[in-house]
XYZ file of C-alpha atoms in Angstrom:
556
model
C -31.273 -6.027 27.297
C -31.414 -5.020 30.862
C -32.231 -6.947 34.149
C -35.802 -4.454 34.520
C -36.723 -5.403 30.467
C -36.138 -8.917 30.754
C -38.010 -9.113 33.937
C -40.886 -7.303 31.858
C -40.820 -9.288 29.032
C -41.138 -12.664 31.137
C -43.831 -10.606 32.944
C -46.180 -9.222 30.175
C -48.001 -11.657 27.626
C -46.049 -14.940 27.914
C -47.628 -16.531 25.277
C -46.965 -13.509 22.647
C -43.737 -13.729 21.418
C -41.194 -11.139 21.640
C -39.139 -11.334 18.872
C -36.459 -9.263 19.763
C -32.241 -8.930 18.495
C -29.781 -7.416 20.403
C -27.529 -7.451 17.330
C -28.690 -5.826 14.655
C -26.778 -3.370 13.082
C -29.063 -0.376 10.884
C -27.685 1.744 8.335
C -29.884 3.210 5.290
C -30.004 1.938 2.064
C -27.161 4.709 1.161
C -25.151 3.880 3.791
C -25.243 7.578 4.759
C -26.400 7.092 8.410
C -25.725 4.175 11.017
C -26.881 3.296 14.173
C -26.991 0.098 16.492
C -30.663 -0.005 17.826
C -30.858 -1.942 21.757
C -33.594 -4.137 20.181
C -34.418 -4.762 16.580
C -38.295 -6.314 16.919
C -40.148 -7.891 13.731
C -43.884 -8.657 14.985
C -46.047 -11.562 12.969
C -49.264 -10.136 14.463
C -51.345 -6.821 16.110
C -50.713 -8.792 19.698
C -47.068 -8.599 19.016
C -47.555 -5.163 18.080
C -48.736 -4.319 21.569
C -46.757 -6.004 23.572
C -44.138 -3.981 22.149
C -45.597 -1.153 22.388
C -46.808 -1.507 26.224
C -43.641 -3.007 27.108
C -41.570 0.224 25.601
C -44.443 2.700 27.722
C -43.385 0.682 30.955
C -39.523 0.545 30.076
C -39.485 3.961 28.899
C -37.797 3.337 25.570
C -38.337 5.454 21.962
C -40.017 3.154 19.084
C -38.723 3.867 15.560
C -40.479 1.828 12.697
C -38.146 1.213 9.997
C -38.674 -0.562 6.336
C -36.011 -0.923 3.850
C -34.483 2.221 5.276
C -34.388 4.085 1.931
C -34.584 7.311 2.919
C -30.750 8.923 3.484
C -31.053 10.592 6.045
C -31.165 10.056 10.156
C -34.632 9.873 10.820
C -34.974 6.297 11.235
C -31.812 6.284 13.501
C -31.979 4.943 16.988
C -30.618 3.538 19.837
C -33.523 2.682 21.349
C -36.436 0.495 20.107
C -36.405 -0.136 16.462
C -38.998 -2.029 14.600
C -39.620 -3.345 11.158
C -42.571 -4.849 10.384
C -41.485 -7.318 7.021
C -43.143 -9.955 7.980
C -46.366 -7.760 9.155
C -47.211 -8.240 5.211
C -50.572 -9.923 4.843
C -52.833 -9.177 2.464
C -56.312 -9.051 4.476
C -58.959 -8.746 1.888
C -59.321 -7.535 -1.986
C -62.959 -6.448 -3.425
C -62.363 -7.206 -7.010
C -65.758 -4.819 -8.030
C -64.237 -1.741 -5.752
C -60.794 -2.679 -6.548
C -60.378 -2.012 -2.399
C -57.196 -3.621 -1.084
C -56.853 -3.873 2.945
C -53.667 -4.753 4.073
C -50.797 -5.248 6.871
C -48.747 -2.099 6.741
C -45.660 -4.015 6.721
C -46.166 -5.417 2.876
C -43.191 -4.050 0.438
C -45.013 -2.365 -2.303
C -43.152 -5.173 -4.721
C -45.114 -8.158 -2.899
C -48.214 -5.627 -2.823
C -47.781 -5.880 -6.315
C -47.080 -9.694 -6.886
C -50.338 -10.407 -4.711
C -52.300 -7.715 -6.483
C -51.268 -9.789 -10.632
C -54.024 -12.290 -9.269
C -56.773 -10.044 -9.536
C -55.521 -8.224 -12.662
C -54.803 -4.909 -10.127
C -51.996 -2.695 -9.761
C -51.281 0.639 -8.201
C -52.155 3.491 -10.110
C -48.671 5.524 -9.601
C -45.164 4.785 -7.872
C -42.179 6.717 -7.411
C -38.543 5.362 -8.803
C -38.100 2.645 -6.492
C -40.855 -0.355 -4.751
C -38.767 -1.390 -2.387
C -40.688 0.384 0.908
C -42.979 -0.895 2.948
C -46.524 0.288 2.324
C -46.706 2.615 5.493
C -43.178 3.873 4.560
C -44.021 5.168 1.594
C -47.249 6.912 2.713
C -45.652 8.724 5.854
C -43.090 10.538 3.753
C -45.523 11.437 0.935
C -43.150 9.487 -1.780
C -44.426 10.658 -5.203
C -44.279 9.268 -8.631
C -44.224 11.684 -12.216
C -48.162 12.758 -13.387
C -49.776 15.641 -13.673
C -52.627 13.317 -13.312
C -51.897 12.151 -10.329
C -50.393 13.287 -6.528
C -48.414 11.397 -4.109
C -49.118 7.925 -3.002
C -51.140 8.838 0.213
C -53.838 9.674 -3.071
C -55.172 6.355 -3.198
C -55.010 5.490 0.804
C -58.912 5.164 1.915
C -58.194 4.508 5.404
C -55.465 3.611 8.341
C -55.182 1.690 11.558
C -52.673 3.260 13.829
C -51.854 1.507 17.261
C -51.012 4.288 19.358
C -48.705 4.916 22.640
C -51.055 3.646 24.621
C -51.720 0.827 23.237
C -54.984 0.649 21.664
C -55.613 0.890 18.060
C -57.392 3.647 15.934
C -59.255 3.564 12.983
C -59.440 6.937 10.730
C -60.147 7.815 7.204
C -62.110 10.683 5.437
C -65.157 9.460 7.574
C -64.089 9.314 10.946
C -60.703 10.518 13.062
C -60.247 12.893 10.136
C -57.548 15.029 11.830
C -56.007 11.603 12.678
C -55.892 10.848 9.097
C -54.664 14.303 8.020
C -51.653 14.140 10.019
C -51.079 10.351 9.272
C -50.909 10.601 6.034
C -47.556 11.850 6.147
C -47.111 10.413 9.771
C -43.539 10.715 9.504
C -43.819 7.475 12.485
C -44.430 10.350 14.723
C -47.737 9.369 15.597
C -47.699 5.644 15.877
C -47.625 2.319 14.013
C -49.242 2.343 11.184
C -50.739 -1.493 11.093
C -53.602 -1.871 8.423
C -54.179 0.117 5.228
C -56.959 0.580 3.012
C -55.733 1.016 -0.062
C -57.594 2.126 -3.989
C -55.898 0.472 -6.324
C -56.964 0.405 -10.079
C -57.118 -2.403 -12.642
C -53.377 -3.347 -13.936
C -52.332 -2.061 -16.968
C -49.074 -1.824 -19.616
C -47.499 1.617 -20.650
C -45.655 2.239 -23.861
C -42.748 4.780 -22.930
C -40.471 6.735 -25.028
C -37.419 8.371 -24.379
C -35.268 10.787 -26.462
C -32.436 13.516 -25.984
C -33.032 16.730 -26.413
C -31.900 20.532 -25.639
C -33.106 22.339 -22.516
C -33.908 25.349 -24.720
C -36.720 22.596 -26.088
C -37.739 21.938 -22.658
C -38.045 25.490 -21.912
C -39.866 26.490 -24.609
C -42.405 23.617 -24.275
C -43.290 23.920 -20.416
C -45.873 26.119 -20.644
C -47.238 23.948 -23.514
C -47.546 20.159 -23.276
C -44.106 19.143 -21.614
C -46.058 17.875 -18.549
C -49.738 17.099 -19.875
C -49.208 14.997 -23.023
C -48.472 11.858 -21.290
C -49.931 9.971 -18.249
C -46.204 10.131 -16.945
C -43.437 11.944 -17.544
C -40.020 12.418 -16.533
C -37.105 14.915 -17.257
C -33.243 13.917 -16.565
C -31.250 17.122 -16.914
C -27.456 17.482 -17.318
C -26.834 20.341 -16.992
C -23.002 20.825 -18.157
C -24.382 19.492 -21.585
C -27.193 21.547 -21.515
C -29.730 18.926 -22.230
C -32.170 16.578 -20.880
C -33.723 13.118 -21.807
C -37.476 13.225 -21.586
C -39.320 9.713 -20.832
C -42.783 9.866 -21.192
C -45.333 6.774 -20.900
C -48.830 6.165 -21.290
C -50.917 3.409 -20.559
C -51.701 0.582 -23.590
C -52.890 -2.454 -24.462
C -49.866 -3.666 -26.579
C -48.080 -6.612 -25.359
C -44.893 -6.363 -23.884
C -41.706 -5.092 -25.653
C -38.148 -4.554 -24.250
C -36.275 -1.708 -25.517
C -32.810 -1.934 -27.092
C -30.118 -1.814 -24.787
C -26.642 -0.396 -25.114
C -23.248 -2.290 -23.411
C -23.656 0.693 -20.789
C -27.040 -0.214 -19.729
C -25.760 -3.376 -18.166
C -23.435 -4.751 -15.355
C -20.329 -3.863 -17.228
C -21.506 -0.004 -18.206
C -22.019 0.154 -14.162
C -19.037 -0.820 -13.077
C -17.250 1.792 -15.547
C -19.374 4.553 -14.866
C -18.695 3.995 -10.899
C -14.702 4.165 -10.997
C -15.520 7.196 -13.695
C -17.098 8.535 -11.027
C -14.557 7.855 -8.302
C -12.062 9.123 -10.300
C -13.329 12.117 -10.015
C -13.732 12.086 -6.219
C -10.413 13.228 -6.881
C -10.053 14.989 -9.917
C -13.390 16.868 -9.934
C -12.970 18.662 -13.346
C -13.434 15.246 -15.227
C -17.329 15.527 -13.826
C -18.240 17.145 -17.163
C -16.479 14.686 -19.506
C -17.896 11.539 -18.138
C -21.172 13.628 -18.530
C -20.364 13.963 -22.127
C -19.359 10.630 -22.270
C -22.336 8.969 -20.415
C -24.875 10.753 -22.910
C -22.575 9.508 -26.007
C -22.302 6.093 -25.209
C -26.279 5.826 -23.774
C -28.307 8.654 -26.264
C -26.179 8.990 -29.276
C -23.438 12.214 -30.141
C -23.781 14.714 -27.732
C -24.301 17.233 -30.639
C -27.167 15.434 -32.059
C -29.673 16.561 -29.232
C -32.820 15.752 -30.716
C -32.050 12.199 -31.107
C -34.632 9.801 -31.808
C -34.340 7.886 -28.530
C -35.900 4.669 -27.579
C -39.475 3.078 -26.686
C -40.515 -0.217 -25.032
C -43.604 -1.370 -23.462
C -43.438 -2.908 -19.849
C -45.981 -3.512 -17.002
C -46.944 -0.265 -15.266
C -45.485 -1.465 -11.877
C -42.260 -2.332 -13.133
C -41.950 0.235 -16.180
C -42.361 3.397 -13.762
C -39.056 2.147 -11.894
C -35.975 3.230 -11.981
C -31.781 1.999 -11.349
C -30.841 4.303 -8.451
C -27.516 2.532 -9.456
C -24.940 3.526 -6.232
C -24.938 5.281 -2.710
C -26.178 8.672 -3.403
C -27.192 12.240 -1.634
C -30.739 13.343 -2.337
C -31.508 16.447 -1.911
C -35.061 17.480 -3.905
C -37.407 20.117 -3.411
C -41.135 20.417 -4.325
C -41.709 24.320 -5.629
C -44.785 25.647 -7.644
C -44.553 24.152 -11.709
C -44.650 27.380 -13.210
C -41.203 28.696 -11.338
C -39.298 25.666 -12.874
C -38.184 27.804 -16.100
C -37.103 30.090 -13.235
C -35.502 27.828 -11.487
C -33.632 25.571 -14.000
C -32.460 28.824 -15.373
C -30.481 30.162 -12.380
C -29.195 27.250 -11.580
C -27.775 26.378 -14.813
C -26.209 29.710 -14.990
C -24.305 29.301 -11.083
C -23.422 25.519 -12.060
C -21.873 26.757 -15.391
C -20.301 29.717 -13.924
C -22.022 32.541 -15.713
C -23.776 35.718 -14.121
C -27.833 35.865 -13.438
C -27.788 33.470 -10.818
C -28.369 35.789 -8.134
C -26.910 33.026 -5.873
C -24.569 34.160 -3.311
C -22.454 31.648 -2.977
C -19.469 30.555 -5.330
C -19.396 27.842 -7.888
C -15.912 28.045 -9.446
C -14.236 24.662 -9.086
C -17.298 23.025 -7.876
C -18.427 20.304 -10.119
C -21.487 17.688 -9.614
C -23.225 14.975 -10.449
C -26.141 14.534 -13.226
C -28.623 13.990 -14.183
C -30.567 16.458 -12.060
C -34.311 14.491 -11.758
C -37.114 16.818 -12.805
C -40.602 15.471 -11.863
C -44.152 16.381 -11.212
C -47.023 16.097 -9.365
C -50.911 17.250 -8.736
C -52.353 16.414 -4.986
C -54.210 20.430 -5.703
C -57.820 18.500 -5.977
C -57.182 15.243 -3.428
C -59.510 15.816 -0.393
C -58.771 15.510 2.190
C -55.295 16.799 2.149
C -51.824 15.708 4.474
C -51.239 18.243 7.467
C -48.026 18.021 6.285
C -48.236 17.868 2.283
C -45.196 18.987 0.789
C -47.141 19.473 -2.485
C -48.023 23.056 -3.584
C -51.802 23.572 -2.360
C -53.830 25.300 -5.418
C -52.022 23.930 -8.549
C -48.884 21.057 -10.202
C -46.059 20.805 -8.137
C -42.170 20.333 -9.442
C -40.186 18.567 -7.952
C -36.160 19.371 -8.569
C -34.119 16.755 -7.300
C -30.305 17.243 -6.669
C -28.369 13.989 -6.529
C -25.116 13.258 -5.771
C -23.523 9.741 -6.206
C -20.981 8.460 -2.758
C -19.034 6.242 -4.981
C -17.789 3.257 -2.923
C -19.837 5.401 0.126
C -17.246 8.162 -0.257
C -18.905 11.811 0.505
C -18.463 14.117 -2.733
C -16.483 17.276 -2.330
C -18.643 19.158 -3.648
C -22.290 18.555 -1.745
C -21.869 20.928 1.501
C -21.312 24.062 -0.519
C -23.347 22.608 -3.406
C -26.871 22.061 -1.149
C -26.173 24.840 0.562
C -26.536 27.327 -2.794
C -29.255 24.228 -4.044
C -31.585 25.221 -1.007
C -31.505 29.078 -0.663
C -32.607 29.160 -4.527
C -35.171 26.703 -3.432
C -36.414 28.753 -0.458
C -36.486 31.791 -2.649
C -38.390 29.514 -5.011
C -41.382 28.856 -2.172
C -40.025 25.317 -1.562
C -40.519 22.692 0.636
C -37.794 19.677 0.776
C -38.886 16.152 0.539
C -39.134 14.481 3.725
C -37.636 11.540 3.140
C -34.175 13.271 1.629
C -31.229 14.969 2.702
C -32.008 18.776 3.559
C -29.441 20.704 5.468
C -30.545 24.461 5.889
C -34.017 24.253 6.886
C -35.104 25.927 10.455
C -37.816 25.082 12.348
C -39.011 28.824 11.482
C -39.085 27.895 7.896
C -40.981 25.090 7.535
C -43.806 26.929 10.559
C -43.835 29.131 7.844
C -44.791 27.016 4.753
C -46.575 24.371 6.300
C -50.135 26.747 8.026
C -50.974 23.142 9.189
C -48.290 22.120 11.085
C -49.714 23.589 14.430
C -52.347 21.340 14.047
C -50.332 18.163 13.480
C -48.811 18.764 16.281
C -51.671 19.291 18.612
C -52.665 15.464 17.413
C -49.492 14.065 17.840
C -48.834 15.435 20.818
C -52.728 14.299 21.561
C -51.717 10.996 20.369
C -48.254 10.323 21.694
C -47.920 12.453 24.859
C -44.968 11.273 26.146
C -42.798 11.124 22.903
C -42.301 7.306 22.504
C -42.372 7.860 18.365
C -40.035 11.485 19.100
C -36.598 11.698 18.188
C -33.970 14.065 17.050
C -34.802 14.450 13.503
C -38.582 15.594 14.562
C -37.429 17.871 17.297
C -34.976 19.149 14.979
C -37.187 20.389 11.940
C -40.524 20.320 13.561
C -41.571 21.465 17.060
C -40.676 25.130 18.010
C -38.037 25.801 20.624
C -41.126 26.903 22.850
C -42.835 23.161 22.589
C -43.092 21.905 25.826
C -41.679 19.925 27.441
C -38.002 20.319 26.197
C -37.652 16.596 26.116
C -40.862 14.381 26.670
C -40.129 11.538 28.839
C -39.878 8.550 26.194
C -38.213 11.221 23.571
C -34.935 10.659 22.158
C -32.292 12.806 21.676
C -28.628 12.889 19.765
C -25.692 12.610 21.764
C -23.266 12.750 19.330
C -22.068 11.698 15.580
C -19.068 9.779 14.287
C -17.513 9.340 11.221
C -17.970 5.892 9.940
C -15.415 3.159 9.196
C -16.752 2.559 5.788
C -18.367 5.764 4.828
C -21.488 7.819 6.299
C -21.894 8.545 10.076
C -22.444 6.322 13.472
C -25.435 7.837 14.766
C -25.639 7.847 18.887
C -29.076 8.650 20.968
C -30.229 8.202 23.881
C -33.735 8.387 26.523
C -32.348 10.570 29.456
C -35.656 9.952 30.912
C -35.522 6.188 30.537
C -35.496 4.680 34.065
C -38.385 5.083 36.099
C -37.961 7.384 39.388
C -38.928 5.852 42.466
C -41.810 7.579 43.186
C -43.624 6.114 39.901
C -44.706 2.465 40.048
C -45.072 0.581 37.131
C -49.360 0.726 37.716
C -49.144 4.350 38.229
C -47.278 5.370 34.913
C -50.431 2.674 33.200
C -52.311 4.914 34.822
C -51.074 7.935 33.801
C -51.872 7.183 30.241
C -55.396 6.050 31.449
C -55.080 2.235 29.807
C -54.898 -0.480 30.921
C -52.396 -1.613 28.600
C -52.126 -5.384 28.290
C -56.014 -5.626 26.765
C -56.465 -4.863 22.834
C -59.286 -2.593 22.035
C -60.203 -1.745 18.779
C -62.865 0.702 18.600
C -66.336 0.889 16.908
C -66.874 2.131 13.625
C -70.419 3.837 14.680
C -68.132 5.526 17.291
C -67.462 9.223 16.112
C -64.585 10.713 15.425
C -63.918 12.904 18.546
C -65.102 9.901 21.266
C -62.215 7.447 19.344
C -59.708 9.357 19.069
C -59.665 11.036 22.480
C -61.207 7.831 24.283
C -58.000 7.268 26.521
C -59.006 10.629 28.199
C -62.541 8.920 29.814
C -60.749 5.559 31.054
């Protein structure tokens, strides 16, 4: 920390702590991206919250909020300001009649759940992990598998974000409504995300079943029932076999039941299956054997495809989960339900080497991973919808999801040329990536193209965050035109380089070039610039409309 910080942190607040690291050392959970943030901050309390954020205004430093760092690629890389908010992770209040949950934003969706068993409550969906924070999971628009449901945002009623200035702002469907728009996939652009409101539903069990069978079966049932005659449903494709296992669930009120497990299924099967999978890091062409072998030894002979599979019944917070198992690549795509026959199709033909594809770009002696995740969603009816809503706007959405495995974090041969034919099927599809995931070939044009809305997420957050304190690489990157102005915002980070790792993945290297105040700006004029005075928490009226909140800053 330098001399000027110190001197600010003595200066500002003495009695709210500043719990600040100079050591901490970030990587995601994949290990894909690292970086070594100046100060790694977990605040206990709002007053914590803005002191950090008044103290990075005044020392001109970027602010990246970071949970368990799940998503593989570098958005949540700095080397500026990073904060994680794990032990922001109070529950403040739960209406058992409403079933309304209001909560710190920094609450794991596994504790949400451990704190929501005492009022027989649960969420009503979750994607394949619970491991992110609650705000996390919101900002990239993480999904679960239900036609009968969308993604997670869904059941959010309302936010608190504490902005650049300092104060903190209150929106939902009622009041900052653009605010909520665009923060419901935030992508910690706009702010912190400190308090959500949050619908949840009254806990239930789901009986699942699971059974292998031919993609010619999934074909010819999409159109019918494949994704409407469950609550939940999944599809795992492998696609050298040429089959998929189907898991579908629904909810019940039988009592718990575990399902039978197989050698594989357990600590020994995963430590086989990774040096399989290594092995092949250098012999590629074994890819499709340990497919073959992986659906022997798990779902029966690979020639019996319409095995009878398994069942269980398991609580539906746990029972929606899924092993991600090692370091992976994910690459997945959300494109219109009724082009995933299309889809699976010509992808299955340039994996397996025969013609149709129309994908330019070779295959032969490119091998990869399975399963390939096939999943679905419905946000077509939630109002109000994300600004930035990957979902498709007027019907289901599929979602195909390419992963690759790093075994022992070693990059697979295969995934530069295999994403690269992965995405331009998927933009000829009328697809949008996943936030959250690894996408490669993806201008700025593009996405100004499938997102109408994004214009107006970026009038808020540049409303909201006019000097760029939440702006880094990864947004300037994808998101704002080459025309934006200004080319770099004064608490904006950019990259300065990449290096390859030690252990696998890159270093990731930024930097504020606009970091150290000039002389001719005083430390009361740049307050004053933003209009706030800073050091005093405000939180606004609820009678207050929506225009007068959000844009208060402008009559201080």
């Amino acid at each position: 920390m330098d001399l000027f910080t110190k001197r600010e942190v003595q200066k500002l607040d003495p009695d709210v702590p500043f719990r600040a690291s100079t050591s901490h050392h970030h990587h995601t959970w994949a290990r894909t991206f690292r970086s070594r943030p100046e100060l790694y901050i977990q605040p206990e309390s709002t007053e914590e919250i803005q002191k950090i954020i008044t103290l990075a205004r005044k020392c001109r430093r970027r602010v990246v909020t970071v949970g368990c760092a799940h998503s593989p690629s570098d958005l949540t890389c700095t080397s500026s300001w990073m904060v994680n908010l794990d032990k922001y992770n109070k529950i403040l209040s739960v209406n058992p009649q409403s079933r309304v949950v209001i909560m710190q934003a920094g609450i794991r969706l596994h504790e949400l759940d451990n704190e929501l068993k005492t009022y027989a409550l649960t969420m009503p969906n979750l994607g394949s992990i619970n491991h992110q924070s609650i705000a996390g999971a919101i900002s990239t628009a993480t999904h679960g598998s239900s036609t009968r449901h969308g993604i997670l945002s869904q059941s959010v009623l309302g936010l608190k974000i504490m902005l650049s200035n300092g104060r903190t702002v209150s929106c939902s469907a009622e009041q900052n409504l653009e605010l909520f728009r665009a923060a419901l996939v935030s992508l910690g652009a706009l702010g912190i995300i400190t308090e959500v409101t949050f619908q949840a539903v009254a806990r239930f069990n789901i009986e699942w079943h699971q059974a292998l069978v031919s993609m010619d079966s999934i074909i010819a049932d999409w159109e019918k029932d494949l994704w409407t005659r469950s609550e939940f449903t999944r599809v795992w494709w492998f696609p050298y076999m040429k089959s998929a296992v189907t898991w579908r669930a629904y909810k019940t009120d039988k009592p718990l039941r575990s399902p039978r497990t197989s050698w594989f299924s357990g600590k020994l099967g995963y430590h086989v299956y990774h040096i399989m999978l290594y092995l092949a890091q250098y012999v590629p062409r074994l890819i499709p054997t340990i497919e073959k072998f992986v659906i022997a030894v798990q779902y029966g002979s690979a020639d019996d495809k319409d095995s009878s599979g398994s069942s269980g019944v398991a609580d539906g917070h746990t029972g929606l989960l899924m092993n991600c198992l090692y370091s992976q690549f994910v690459n997945e795509w959300a494109i219109p339900l009724s082009k995933g026959p299309e889809a699976i199709k010509r992808l299955s033909q340039w994996l397996n080497g025969e013609p149709g594809s129309r994908i330019p770009f070779e295959s032969k002696g490119l091998y990869v991973h399975a399963p390939i995740e096939v999943r679905v969603t419905d946000t077509s009816k939630t109002t109000p919808r994300p600004l930035l809503d990957n979902t498709v706007p007027d019907g289901p959405t599929l979602y195909l999801n390419a992963t690759l495995y790093r075994p022992y974090n070693l990059d697979p041969p295969c995934h530069k040329r295999y994403y690269e034919a992965f995405e331009w099927l998927m933009k000829e599809m009328g697809g949008r990536p996943h936030w959250a995931k690894n996408f490669y070939q993806v201008p700025h044009d593009y996405f100004a193209c499938m997102y109408p809305e994004l214009g107006s997420w970026l009038d808020v957050r540049d409303e909201v965050d006019p000097e760029g304190m939440f702006l880094g690489a990864w947004h300037r990157r994808y998101l704002l035109p080459q025309t934006h102005a200004p080319a770099v915002m004064a608490q904006e980070e950019i990259e300065v380089r990449r290096e390859v790792a030690k252990h696998g993945g890159v270093n990731w290297f930024g930097e504020v070039p606009e970091r150290s105040l000039s002389p001719q700006h005083s430390e009361e004029s740049f307050d004053l610039m933003h209009g706030v005075e800073a050091e005093k928490s405000v939180m606004f009226d609820a009678g207050m409309d929506s225009d007068s909140i959000l844009f208060a800053s402008r009559e201080l």
